[in-house]
XYZ file of C-alpha atoms in Angstrom:
785
model
C -60.917 95.890 0.026
C -61.792 95.418 3.375
C -60.357 92.562 5.342
C -62.246 90.184 7.661
C -62.450 87.576 10.597
C -63.383 84.116 7.487
C -64.419 82.020 11.513
C -65.875 84.713 13.008
C -68.550 86.597 10.469
C -68.400 82.747 8.467
C -68.124 80.207 11.061
C -69.882 76.972 8.917
C -65.812 77.118 7.351
C -64.795 76.167 10.017
C -67.502 73.526 10.018
C -66.257 72.290 7.066
C -63.208 72.272 7.253
C -63.485 69.604 10.186
C -65.774 68.004 7.827
C -63.139 67.409 4.749
C -59.795 67.241 7.022
C -62.845 64.067 8.512
C -63.992 62.430 5.219
C -60.238 62.957 4.173
C -58.743 60.360 6.665
C -61.081 57.742 6.131
C -60.484 57.909 2.649
C -60.631 54.449 1.548
C -56.904 54.988 0.255
C -55.675 55.409 4.218
C -53.750 58.760 2.789
C -53.876 60.993 5.668
C -54.057 65.072 4.784
C -52.311 67.399 7.051
C -54.368 70.294 8.498
C -52.062 73.379 6.618
C -53.730 71.918 3.663
C -57.481 71.630 5.104
C -56.919 75.443 6.280
C -55.882 77.014 2.728
C -58.420 74.651 1.515
C -60.987 76.046 3.314
C -59.840 79.880 3.528
C -59.470 79.018 -0.822
C -63.413 78.582 -0.849
C -64.850 81.374 2.289
C -62.846 83.590 0.157
C -64.278 83.010 -3.397
C -68.146 82.206 -1.294
C -67.755 85.706 1.145
C -66.622 87.489 -3.315
C -70.036 86.436 -4.359
C -71.907 87.382 -1.443
C -70.689 90.994 -1.509
C -70.231 91.490 -4.865
C -71.396 95.441 -4.605
C -72.059 97.858 -1.457
C -74.923 97.746 -0.850
C -74.691 93.924 0.448
C -73.272 95.493 3.215
C -75.417 95.903 4.839
C -76.408 92.379 5.324
C -73.261 91.712 6.517
C -74.920 90.223 10.258
C -78.144 88.550 8.116
C -75.386 86.554 5.937
C -73.472 86.017 9.404
C -77.125 85.171 11.292
C -77.804 82.298 8.506
C -73.970 80.911 8.779
C -74.389 80.422 12.212
C -77.923 77.937 11.743
C -76.011 76.336 8.437
C -73.081 75.520 10.879
C -75.102 74.633 13.998
C -76.749 72.335 11.439
C -73.564 71.112 10.370
C -72.385 70.704 13.883
C -74.693 68.929 15.717
C -74.950 65.866 11.781
C -71.606 66.006 12.588
C -71.327 64.374 16.198
C -74.471 62.410 15.246
C -72.423 60.055 12.137
C -69.069 60.015 14.724
C -71.647 59.570 17.354
C -72.820 56.489 15.003
C -69.492 55.358 14.355
C -68.541 55.317 17.535
C -71.232 52.395 18.764
C -69.991 50.648 15.152
C -67.201 50.098 16.578
C -67.334 49.397 20.243
C -70.900 47.032 19.270
C -68.028 45.120 16.394
C -64.883 45.438 19.712
C -67.881 43.082 21.785
C -68.722 41.142 19.381
C -65.607 40.015 17.880
C -64.337 39.464 22.666
C -66.827 36.812 22.076
C -66.860 34.651 18.903
C -62.283 34.623 20.187
C -64.310 33.111 23.876
C -66.162 30.356 21.835
C -63.495 30.170 19.060
C -60.682 28.748 22.429
C -64.373 26.665 24.758
C -64.432 24.401 20.882
C -60.926 24.183 20.670
C -61.074 22.210 24.255
C -63.970 20.875 24.265
C -62.532 19.050 20.349
C -59.154 17.959 22.392
C -61.147 16.392 25.016
C -63.547 14.691 21.755
C -60.144 13.206 20.150
C -58.420 12.389 23.669
C -62.066 10.594 24.604
C -62.475 8.398 21.518
C -58.591 7.196 21.657
C -59.323 5.761 24.723
C -62.674 3.477 23.348
C -60.661 2.379 19.783
C -60.226 -1.598 21.929
C -63.419 -0.499 23.057
C -65.338 -0.854 19.893
C -63.360 -4.274 18.882
C -65.066 -5.547 21.587
C -68.542 -4.832 20.189
C -68.014 -7.541 17.508
C -70.311 -10.309 19.186
C -72.670 -7.617 19.807
C -73.125 -6.614 16.772
C -73.581 -10.064 15.405
C -76.347 -10.525 17.939
C -77.756 -7.924 16.204
C -77.965 -8.616 12.365
C -78.766 -12.201 13.437
C -81.962 -10.199 16.219
C -82.780 -8.792 12.989
C -83.123 -11.632 10.846
C -85.212 -13.424 13.425
C -87.373 -10.726 13.771
C -88.643 -10.301 10.210
C -88.847 -13.973 9.905
C -91.619 -14.053 13.100
C -92.430 -11.050 11.056
C -93.458 -12.558 8.538
C -94.049 -16.222 9.806
C -98.237 -16.202 8.914
C -97.591 -15.068 5.754
C -94.249 -17.551 4.695
C -97.663 -20.227 5.819
C -100.094 -18.344 3.819
C -98.794 -17.841 1.139
C -100.550 -21.034 -0.945
C -103.491 -19.286 -0.026
C -102.688 -15.440 -0.635
C -102.149 -17.315 -3.956
C -105.429 -18.838 -4.697
C -107.297 -16.000 -3.355
C -105.014 -13.713 -5.958
C -105.774 -15.737 -8.424
C -109.385 -15.523 -8.383
C -109.010 -12.609 -7.752
C -107.418 -11.178 -11.332
C -109.733 -13.561 -12.346
C -112.855 -11.328 -11.241
C -111.295 -8.407 -13.246
C -110.715 -6.777 -8.619
C -107.193 -5.466 -10.296
C -106.010 -3.163 -7.291
C -107.040 -5.935 -4.724
C -105.127 -8.609 -6.592
C -102.191 -6.031 -6.479
C -101.795 -5.650 -3.441
C -102.252 -9.252 -1.852
C -99.473 -9.762 -4.694
C -97.536 -7.154 -3.051
C -97.911 -8.375 0.099
C -96.709 -11.542 -1.415
C -93.272 -10.820 -3.545
C -92.486 -8.112 0.698
C -92.743 -11.947 1.792
C -90.134 -12.533 -0.016
C -87.927 -10.103 -1.695
C -87.443 -9.840 2.565
C -86.682 -13.477 3.480
C -84.014 -13.336 0.374
C -82.613 -9.401 1.454
C -82.083 -11.542 5.000
C -80.409 -14.956 3.376
C -78.634 -13.227 0.948
C -77.176 -10.367 4.132
C -76.554 -13.439 6.159
C -74.673 -15.293 4.009
C -74.714 -14.107 0.423
C -72.858 -17.352 -1.161
C -75.506 -19.328 -0.219
C -77.335 -20.715 -3.278
C -79.324 -23.568 -1.279
C -81.605 -21.108 0.230
C -81.918 -19.004 -1.491
C -82.743 -21.340 -4.122
C -85.118 -22.729 -1.589
C -87.349 -19.556 -0.980
C -87.628 -19.142 -4.930
C -89.351 -22.936 -5.077
C -91.934 -21.750 -2.023
C -93.057 -18.505 -3.431
C -92.600 -20.220 -7.864
C -96.000 -18.975 -8.352
C -95.549 -15.727 -7.401
C -94.040 -14.582 -10.579
C -97.396 -16.783 -12.728
C -99.653 -14.388 -10.532
C -97.351 -11.597 -11.808
C -97.084 -12.440 -15.249
C -100.701 -13.189 -14.851
C -101.721 -9.651 -13.547
C -99.317 -8.181 -16.521
C -101.980 -9.382 -19.064
C -104.572 -8.614 -17.431
C -102.419 -4.489 -17.377
C -102.043 -4.789 -21.102
C -105.098 -6.711 -22.440
C -107.507 -3.670 -20.449
C -104.945 -0.594 -21.981
C -105.635 -2.319 -25.943
C -108.452 -1.417 -24.951
C -108.779 1.452 -23.681
C -110.525 3.878 -25.936
C -113.306 1.379 -25.049
C -112.447 0.893 -21.415
C -111.837 4.776 -21.307
C -116.344 5.585 -22.357
C -117.313 2.214 -20.562
C -115.321 1.842 -17.379
C -113.018 4.527 -17.060
C -112.262 3.700 -12.552
C -111.265 0.191 -14.741
C -107.830 2.506 -16.360
C -107.417 4.451 -13.211
C -107.075 1.162 -11.468
C -104.618 0.024 -14.143
C -102.853 2.914 -13.989
C -102.043 3.412 -9.911
C -100.831 -0.608 -9.979
C -98.648 0.653 -12.907
C -97.035 4.129 -10.713
C -97.000 1.675 -7.751
C -95.162 -1.144 -9.893
C -93.047 1.227 -10.819
C -92.274 3.293 -7.394
C -91.215 -0.232 -6.383
C -88.450 -0.969 -8.604
C -87.174 2.219 -8.312
C -86.719 1.635 -4.672
C -85.384 -1.934 -5.296
C -82.695 0.114 -7.989
C -82.019 2.108 -5.344
C -81.261 -0.558 -2.815
C -79.159 -2.551 -5.033
C -77.014 0.578 -4.999
C -75.934 0.311 -1.340
C -76.345 -4.153 -1.335
C -75.777 -5.641 -4.418
C -78.921 -7.581 -3.745
C -82.478 -6.739 -5.784
C -85.259 -9.561 -5.537
C -86.573 -11.732 -9.665
C -87.692 -9.950 -11.286
C -86.987 -6.530 -10.699
C -86.904 -3.842 -11.906
C -90.377 -4.695 -14.101
C -90.444 -1.864 -15.867
C -94.719 -1.934 -16.376
C -95.114 1.859 -17.174
C -92.743 1.135 -20.277
C -94.183 -1.878 -21.330
C -97.841 0.142 -20.519
C -96.948 2.509 -23.729
C -95.473 0.409 -25.858
C -98.561 -1.511 -25.650
C -100.444 2.151 -26.345
C -98.248 2.319 -29.088
C -99.309 -1.541 -30.872
C -103.056 -0.686 -29.473
C -102.683 2.527 -31.775
C -101.244 0.540 -34.872
C -103.661 -1.430 -35.086
C -105.968 0.706 -35.006
C -105.269 2.634 -38.043
C -103.905 -0.784 -39.547
C -107.610 -2.747 -39.093
C -109.176 0.514 -40.922
C -109.084 -1.360 -44.450
C -112.370 -2.720 -45.319
C -111.834 -3.674 -49.137
C -109.404 -3.856 -51.435
C -109.561 -2.021 -55.216
C -110.774 -5.217 -56.336
C -114.095 -5.384 -54.906
C -114.119 -1.498 -54.392
C -112.738 1.303 -56.909
C -112.807 3.409 -55.045
C -111.255 1.781 -51.464
C -107.974 3.802 -50.766
C -110.565 7.023 -50.222
C -112.731 4.271 -48.429
C -109.406 3.651 -46.156
C -108.673 7.327 -45.416
C -112.158 8.572 -44.377
C -111.762 5.712 -42.067
C -108.455 6.984 -40.949
C -109.712 10.823 -40.568
C -112.035 9.127 -38.984
C -110.442 7.357 -36.583
C -108.315 9.944 -34.853
C -109.994 12.265 -34.396
C -112.816 10.708 -32.521
C -109.914 8.366 -30.254
C -107.647 11.679 -29.832
C -111.127 14.139 -28.877
C -112.309 11.118 -26.379
C -107.860 11.370 -25.024
C -108.661 15.241 -25.136
C -112.129 15.299 -22.682
C -111.384 11.776 -21.102
C -108.542 9.948 -20.532
C -106.371 12.888 -19.672
C -108.418 12.558 -16.451
C -107.468 9.080 -16.440
C -103.383 9.722 -16.286
C -100.927 11.607 -13.494
C -100.812 14.042 -15.332
C -96.738 14.254 -16.035
C -97.620 11.230 -18.070
C -98.305 14.530 -20.513
C -101.074 11.691 -21.958
C -102.301 13.738 -25.054
C -99.176 15.160 -26.670
C -98.366 11.657 -26.417
C -101.257 9.604 -27.279
C -101.012 13.024 -30.938
C -97.345 11.756 -30.998
C -99.158 8.053 -31.393
C -101.713 8.680 -33.850
C -99.680 10.767 -36.117
C -96.331 8.590 -35.801
C -98.921 5.276 -37.429
C -100.680 7.067 -39.513
C -97.608 9.015 -40.629
C -96.033 4.409 -40.695
C -99.289 4.023 -41.954
C -99.493 6.076 -45.459
C -95.277 5.795 -46.455
C -96.805 1.743 -46.830
C -99.714 2.799 -48.954
C -97.371 5.194 -51.271
C -94.768 2.239 -51.897
C -97.863 0.863 -53.121
C -98.516 0.210 -56.762
C -101.369 3.365 -57.178
C -103.390 4.414 -60.114
C -103.197 7.711 -60.693
C -105.845 8.807 -59.058
C -105.604 6.921 -55.925
C -102.657 8.987 -55.620
C -104.447 12.201 -56.013
C -106.290 10.960 -53.323
C -103.643 9.438 -51.564
C -101.817 13.219 -51.647
C -104.568 15.321 -51.564
C -105.547 13.873 -47.334
C -101.134 13.780 -46.660
C -100.406 16.992 -47.757
C -104.379 18.925 -46.625
C -106.954 16.978 -44.784
C -104.676 16.026 -42.705
C -103.232 19.385 -40.698
C -106.854 20.650 -41.772
C -109.998 21.312 -39.145
C -111.250 18.036 -40.805
C -108.509 16.423 -38.841
C -105.537 17.130 -36.675
C -106.760 20.676 -36.738
C -110.155 20.667 -35.468
C -111.023 22.997 -33.099
C -111.146 21.125 -30.317
C -107.686 20.238 -30.657
C -105.884 22.831 -31.847
C -106.360 24.031 -28.011
C -103.822 21.385 -27.049
C -101.242 21.378 -29.683
C -99.665 22.807 -32.254
C -99.601 21.296 -35.934
C -97.631 23.464 -37.550
C -94.714 21.315 -35.566
C -95.452 18.190 -37.124
C -93.138 16.142 -39.124
C -94.379 15.846 -42.868
C -96.109 12.286 -43.351
C -94.159 11.900 -46.361
C -90.598 12.618 -47.119
C -90.177 15.587 -50.261
C -88.569 12.244 -51.561
C -91.916 9.999 -52.034
C -94.679 12.843 -52.131
C -91.899 13.902 -55.927
C -91.696 10.261 -56.403
C -95.983 10.232 -56.137
C -96.229 13.295 -57.890
C -94.147 12.575 -61.380
C -94.813 8.824 -62.097
C -99.397 10.527 -61.164
C -97.305 12.880 -64.537
C -96.521 9.866 -66.019
C -99.219 8.159 -65.546
C -102.039 10.718 -66.317
C -100.289 11.699 -69.018
C -100.882 8.854 -70.951
C -104.430 8.486 -69.575
C -105.549 12.068 -70.676
C -103.743 10.454 -74.378
C -105.760 7.748 -74.339
C -109.114 9.332 -73.265
C -108.911 12.264 -76.318
C -108.079 10.611 -78.979
C -111.486 7.921 -77.544
C -113.863 11.782 -77.371
C -112.081 12.682 -81.266
C -113.027 9.398 -82.464
C -116.659 9.529 -80.692
C -116.694 12.989 -82.296
C -115.913 11.570 -84.998
C -118.722 8.736 -85.367
C -120.572 11.768 -84.462
C -119.395 13.064 -88.061
C -121.315 10.709 -89.802
C -124.820 10.954 -88.423
C -127.731 11.581 -90.516
C -128.951 14.542 -87.720
C -127.388 17.624 -87.428
C -124.660 18.393 -85.285
C -126.770 20.596 -81.500
C -126.938 23.904 -81.051
C -125.520 26.019 -77.898
C -128.018 28.334 -76.939
C -127.763 31.528 -79.107
C -128.164 29.031 -82.528
C -125.039 27.827 -82.730
C -123.236 24.405 -83.816
C -121.415 22.382 -82.030
C -120.118 18.761 -81.339
C -119.789 17.829 -77.377
C -116.126 16.770 -77.847
C -114.867 20.482 -75.926
C -116.794 20.063 -73.060
C -115.224 16.981 -72.435
C -112.137 17.846 -73.313
C -112.658 20.065 -70.273
C -114.095 18.364 -68.667
C -112.085 16.120 -67.764
C -108.830 19.026 -68.150
C -111.401 21.159 -65.169
C -111.228 17.859 -63.378
C -107.396 16.892 -63.336
C -106.276 20.269 -62.748
C -109.188 20.871 -59.117
C -106.954 17.562 -58.130
C -103.927 18.988 -58.587
C -105.212 22.456 -56.823
C -106.331 19.980 -53.746
C -101.984 19.021 -53.144
C -100.101 22.419 -54.517
C -99.703 25.397 -56.349
C -96.662 24.395 -58.485
C -98.350 21.007 -59.551
C -101.121 22.725 -60.771
C -98.978 25.039 -62.551
C -97.051 22.000 -63.794
C -100.334 19.588 -64.901
C -101.574 22.643 -66.408
C -98.875 22.945 -68.305
C -99.039 19.332 -69.625
C -102.444 20.015 -70.409
C -102.522 22.550 -72.591
C -99.508 20.483 -74.392
C -101.316 17.402 -74.898
C -104.234 20.229 -75.997
C -101.567 21.107 -79.123
C -100.893 17.368 -79.918
C -104.779 16.651 -79.847
C -105.407 19.667 -82.141
C -102.223 18.461 -84.570
C -104.891 15.278 -84.902
C -108.340 17.127 -85.017
C -106.787 18.935 -88.248
C -105.787 15.338 -90.109
C -108.934 14.539 -88.979
C -110.907 17.631 -90.410
C -108.856 17.542 -93.563
C -109.286 13.717 -94.224
C -113.143 14.533 -93.289
C -113.137 16.460 -96.450
C -111.488 14.178 -98.690
C -113.453 11.639 -98.084
C -116.906 14.072 -98.276
C -114.993 14.382 -102.035
C -115.229 11.347 -102.944
C -118.436 10.996 -102.729
C -120.590 14.550 -101.606
C -123.474 13.319 -101.112
C -122.296 11.256 -97.886
C -122.196 12.031 -95.375
C -126.087 13.771 -95.223
C -124.621 16.704 -92.584
C -121.358 17.276 -94.105
C -121.925 21.223 -94.187
C -123.391 22.185 -90.816
C -121.291 19.270 -89.333
C -117.869 21.012 -90.486
C -119.836 24.102 -89.136
C -119.495 22.868 -85.795
C -115.883 21.955 -86.545
C -114.833 25.988 -87.628
C -116.867 26.573 -83.776
C -115.193 23.977 -81.902
C -112.263 25.680 -83.041
C -113.265 29.111 -80.873
C -114.908 27.279 -78.320
C -111.145 25.777 -77.808
C -109.820 29.570 -77.353
C -111.961 29.963 -75.180
C -111.921 27.444 -72.456
C -108.234 27.009 -72.504
C -108.167 30.934 -71.347
C -110.732 30.632 -69.102
C -108.479 26.971 -67.556
C -105.995 29.750 -67.446
C -107.179 33.059 -65.315
C -108.822 30.142 -63.657
C -105.750 27.985 -62.455
C -103.252 29.575 -64.092
C -101.232 32.333 -61.362
C -98.872 34.047 -64.653
C -100.925 35.469 -67.851
C -97.985 35.751 -69.361
C -98.555 34.205 -72.853
C -95.907 30.867 -73.480
C -94.879 29.221 -76.957
C -97.147 26.726 -76.163
C -100.311 28.889 -75.919
C -99.455 30.416 -79.032
C -99.324 27.032 -81.080
C -102.001 26.391 -79.917
C -103.605 29.751 -81.440
C -101.853 29.138 -84.932
C -103.033 25.486 -84.741
C -106.907 26.314 -83.813
C -106.843 29.545 -86.400
C -105.183 26.838 -88.748
C -108.491 24.586 -88.349
C -111.294 27.210 -88.213
C -109.611 28.177 -91.202
C -109.406 25.188 -93.418
C -112.717 24.531 -92.263
C -113.965 28.218 -94.086
C -111.574 27.008 -97.388
C -113.340 23.490 -97.187
C -116.783 25.479 -97.014
C -116.149 27.546 -99.004
C -114.851 24.660 -101.880
C -118.270 23.037 -101.132
C -120.283 26.121 -102.120
C -117.929 27.130 -105.348
C -118.991 22.978 -106.271
C -121.879 23.299 -106.690
C -120.774 26.723 -108.397
C -118.907 25.272 -110.980
C -121.045 24.382 -113.193
C -122.540 27.750 -113.777
C -119.353 30.307 -113.058
C -118.581 28.496 -116.429
C -121.660 30.414 -118.034
C -121.125 33.661 -117.470
C -118.972 35.018 -119.827
C -119.780 33.744 -122.685
C -122.272 33.347 -125.932
C -125.672 31.732 -123.626
C -124.483 34.393 -120.865
C -125.291 36.861 -123.630
C -128.011 35.594 -125.252
C -129.893 35.187 -121.387
C -128.311 33.101 -118.722
C -128.670 32.856 -115.373
C -126.272 31.426 -114.086
C -125.632 35.114 -111.621
C -128.869 33.942 -110.238
C -128.424 31.150 -109.532
C -125.280 31.633 -108.061
C -126.503 34.459 -105.641
C -129.114 31.830 -104.686
C -126.695 28.920 -104.039
C -124.676 31.886 -102.518
C -127.706 33.434 -99.399
C -128.664 29.589 -99.330
C -126.175 27.866 -98.311
C -124.935 30.866 -96.330
C -128.058 29.936 -94.177
C -126.655 27.231 -92.645
C -123.134 29.130 -92.113
C -125.028 31.655 -90.403
C -123.816 28.779 -87.432
C -120.699 30.300 -87.445
C -118.980 32.056 -84.552
C -117.633 34.785 -84.827
C -114.815 36.219 -85.700
C -114.763 32.906 -88.095
C -118.006 33.829 -90.537
C -117.011 37.515 -90.760
C -113.927 36.537 -92.436
C -115.473 33.681 -94.229
C -118.439 36.281 -96.265
C -115.323 37.948 -97.213
C -113.739 35.726 -97.953
C -116.674 33.634 -100.735
C -117.081 37.861 -101.919
C -113.212 37.925 -102.551
C -113.854 34.810 -104.676
C -116.522 35.685 -106.777
C -115.545 38.659 -107.883
C -112.406 36.967 -108.560
C -113.797 33.967 -110.859
C -115.895 35.919 -112.164
C -112.820 38.113 -113.999
C -111.628 34.798 -114.468
C -114.513 34.199 -116.426
C -113.541 37.593 -118.346
C -110.013 36.693 -118.796
C -110.537 33.282 -119.907
C -112.020 35.138 -123.072
C -114.988 32.636 -123.988
C -116.734 36.234 -125.451
C -115.974 38.167 -127.836
C -118.488 40.673 -128.971
C -118.827 41.139 -132.171
C -119.877 44.584 -132.200
C -121.045 48.279 -130.484
C -123.767 47.237 -129.318
C -122.973 43.157 -127.611
C -120.348 45.133 -125.996
C -122.451 47.092 -124.603
C -125.348 44.278 -124.194
C -122.424 43.004 -122.043
C -121.145 45.583 -120.575
C -124.503 46.442 -118.687
C -125.282 42.614 -117.413
C -122.164 42.750 -116.013
C -123.269 46.123 -114.245
C -126.490 44.452 -113.586
C -124.414 41.433 -111.714
C -122.113 43.988 -110.070
C -125.050 44.714 -108.335
C -126.689 41.324 -108.161
C -123.238 40.587 -105.809
C -123.401 43.792 -104.128
C -126.728 43.774 -102.903
C -126.767 40.449 -101.694
C -123.608 39.842 -99.699
C -123.687 43.146 -97.896
C -127.330 41.543 -96.650
C -124.395 38.865 -96.494
C -122.833 41.587 -94.050
C -119.349 41.100 -96.351
C -117.265 43.742 -94.825
C -116.223 47.565 -96.067
C -114.399 45.760 -99.051
C -117.851 44.503 -100.593
C -118.051 48.137 -102.713
C -114.855 48.009 -104.781
C -114.801 43.359 -105.130
C -117.784 44.473 -106.953
C -117.143 47.623 -108.172
C -114.023 45.834 -109.936
C -116.465 44.131 -112.011
C -118.069 47.667 -113.112
C -115.345 48.516 -113.403
C -114.019 46.429 -116.114
C -117.659 46.267 -118.062
C -117.144 50.283 -117.757
C -114.378 49.518 -120.474
C -116.249 46.900 -122.566
C -118.618 49.254 -122.583
C -117.138 52.558 -124.029
C -118.232 53.626 -127.571
C -115.616 56.092 -128.556
C -112.031 53.373 -129.302
C -109.924 56.295 -128.786
C -111.100 57.615 -125.405
C -109.840 53.291 -124.552
C -106.861 53.954 -123.480
C -107.983 56.333 -120.939
C -110.604 54.554 -119.630
C -107.917 51.067 -119.211
C -106.254 54.292 -116.945
C -108.590 54.228 -114.645
C -109.191 50.930 -114.965
C -105.408 50.373 -113.995
C -105.825 53.321 -111.223
C -108.123 52.019 -109.143
C -106.575 48.288 -109.697
C -103.068 48.731 -109.609
C -102.118 44.913 -108.858
C -103.947 44.122 -112.239
C -101.005 43.189 -115.137
C -100.611 43.080 -118.766
C -101.973 40.016 -119.728
C -105.210 41.174 -117.425
C -105.322 44.037 -120.367
C -104.908 42.552 -123.047
C -107.521 40.171 -122.482
C -110.284 42.601 -122.094
C -109.426 43.985 -125.113
C -108.636 41.745 -126.465
C -112.596 40.228 -125.535
C -113.374 44.299 -126.623
C -112.760 42.593 -129.684
C -112.701 46.358 -131.924
C -108.826 47.104 -130.635
C -106.180 46.893 -132.778
C -102.851 45.547 -132.618
C -101.531 48.920 -132.745
C -104.440 50.722 -129.812
C -103.466 47.681 -127.646
C -99.039 47.224 -128.543
C -99.584 51.778 -127.318
C -102.330 51.279 -124.491
C -99.902 48.441 -122.972
C -96.684 50.868 -122.999
C -97.563 53.419 -121.788
C -99.445 51.541 -118.689
C -95.581 49.834 -119.078
C -93.879 53.095 -118.452
C -96.193 54.717 -115.976
C -96.705 51.692 -114.007
C -98.674 51.786 -110.693
C -97.017 49.831 -107.892
C -99.605 48.072 -105.845
C -97.190 47.091 -102.591
C -100.168 48.813 -101.420
C -103.142 46.828 -101.907
C -104.223 45.052 -99.072
C -106.601 43.105 -100.401
C -105.631 42.299 -104.252
C -108.376 41.074 -107.110
C -106.381 39.973 -109.991
C -102.752 38.575 -108.585
C -104.406 35.225 -108.266
C -105.916 35.486 -111.842
C -104.254 34.102 -114.377
C -104.108 34.405 -118.650
C -104.374 31.231 -120.221
C -102.135 31.237 -123.215
C -102.198 28.866 -126.399
C -99.144 26.831 -126.801
C -97.628 24.919 -129.106
C -99.449 21.643 -127.961
C -102.420 23.153 -127.473
C -102.539 24.391 -131.859
C -101.759 20.725 -132.783
C -104.839 20.763 -130.926
C -107.105 22.762 -132.444
C -105.862 22.141 -135.515
C -105.754 17.832 -135.377
C -109.552 18.853 -134.934
C -110.430 21.335 -137.227
C -108.860 18.743 -140.542
C -110.790 16.342 -138.587
C -114.220 17.723 -138.330
C -113.262 18.954 -142.372
C -112.949 15.573 -143.015
C -116.103 14.830 -141.602
């Protein structure tokens, strides 16, 4: 390995070594490192650096180049080191010079303080000898003040008179200047007297008596100031300079108050009447003015005008808005900025309105008045129509306002409204139903809607009532709106129960005299249609005013009641139809019918005539009613068969009767298809045709097959029905009847799956002992006769 003189070839290592020595000797810990340690460290660093430079043999050619480069670095480092050391030396030299100067100054100050202490000790006796001079100075000051105020003292009566005239002429600034001169003269004299002899009350009283009119002038001026402030809203429009003058006067008095209070802390003397605190009084006057303005908005009472509260609130809204706009645009300019005038007035009006609203809430308000008040308080007050007006929004944050009414008061008002509303709506619904009942007795038909369906005004009246109250509730609060909606629905359910009872009573009244009312059918149709209108209106209200789409128990109860009323109404109408058909139905399957009766023709004509009116029934009730009418006609027809009014004597009668039954079934089918009775028309009319086929059969041996076909089509048919059919047929022997009944009993078909049974409600009359006795008695009486 090559051995070089590292300090020779790499001189910067020496510089680094020296620099490290200097830096380490100046370490903050004050620790001095030995030269040996530094030298070893420098050698190790140099060896490492040279080893890094001479790692390959070709780098030996660049040794001279490396040496020159390191020489340049050494020179640069030495120059920086010399500059650093020179700078440190200069700083040390300057610091030593300043320390030397400071030491000299301290010695001079010490010498001066010693001289002052010596002079002070020597002058103590001299100061005590100057007491008489001090008293003379005080007396001279008092005499100078007296001479200075002598002119004012002699002119006090004249200045008092001038000041009073200026006050009467509303020259408030000049009057205040004169008043300040008088008060200044009085206060200076009293102060000097207090300084000279604070216990001499007689002289102080003498001064007070001489200046006694000054306090009166101050009070008169204050009254004028308060009058201007009370009319500030008018004054600021007509003569804003007057309001500015008042504010300037009050500001002057505030400064004088502060000065007198500060002097009292030093001398314990304060002039009479101070501090006046006119600034505080000014704010009290403004607060009273705002309160008076709000309280004075009530122009009428409930006795004179039912809308008194609405008018009162509207006037209040207009006054508050107009006044605050005037404050923002005009009055703010008349007061110093630090008064924060607009926010102060904003708070005054808010507090005054809150107080007035609380007074109104404590009164015995009616339901509509509670709504008007709460709507105004909760919505109008913070809206753009009032405190949230665009011209005011930039000056205040309405969200920071306290509520006009506490939550407890609002809740009490809402509770009172709900209680009153419940009572009122019960009465309204009762009156509406009574009015509708009177319409039922009219001799003219009810009105029809645009689609031609009969209706009365009851649904419109009821839901107009609900709509109005819900609109009002929606203005107050969303939750309250939901509460009112639920209340309306509960009341609706109770109302519909009464409506159902009245409809039943209407039907019973008609049955007592079927000639009255004359338009019974038409108004019963209107009652049915009202149920559908009620459904639609309730759904409309819920969509419009309810946030929840989930059905409630009240909804289900209303739905059930409406369906019951409508179905009972349809049943009442069908009862009316069948009362007219009763005579003709009794002719069916009799000898008269067999020989040529027009009963079915009359039945069809009557049903069609009634259904011309029933077309005025709304869906789905008209469809259900047509289906029910068909079912009842068929059931009554089959009942006539089962009552065994006729027994066919021979095959010819059976054939004639069966053909007549088939023809009449076709008549019913044609009629009810025309009336759109539905898909069951063929099945229901087919029951008559199937029975006719049993009668029409000429071969008794095939009777079992025909009866079996009938039973398979109509599984709800019972044994007594088959016995009645065979009895009417007239040619079935007892053994045949027993065989047919026995076989059918063994192979009985279940009727549980029948959607609309026909024979279920048809009973077959039986001959009881009482009936037999009666018949025997009648026969005996006939023979005896």
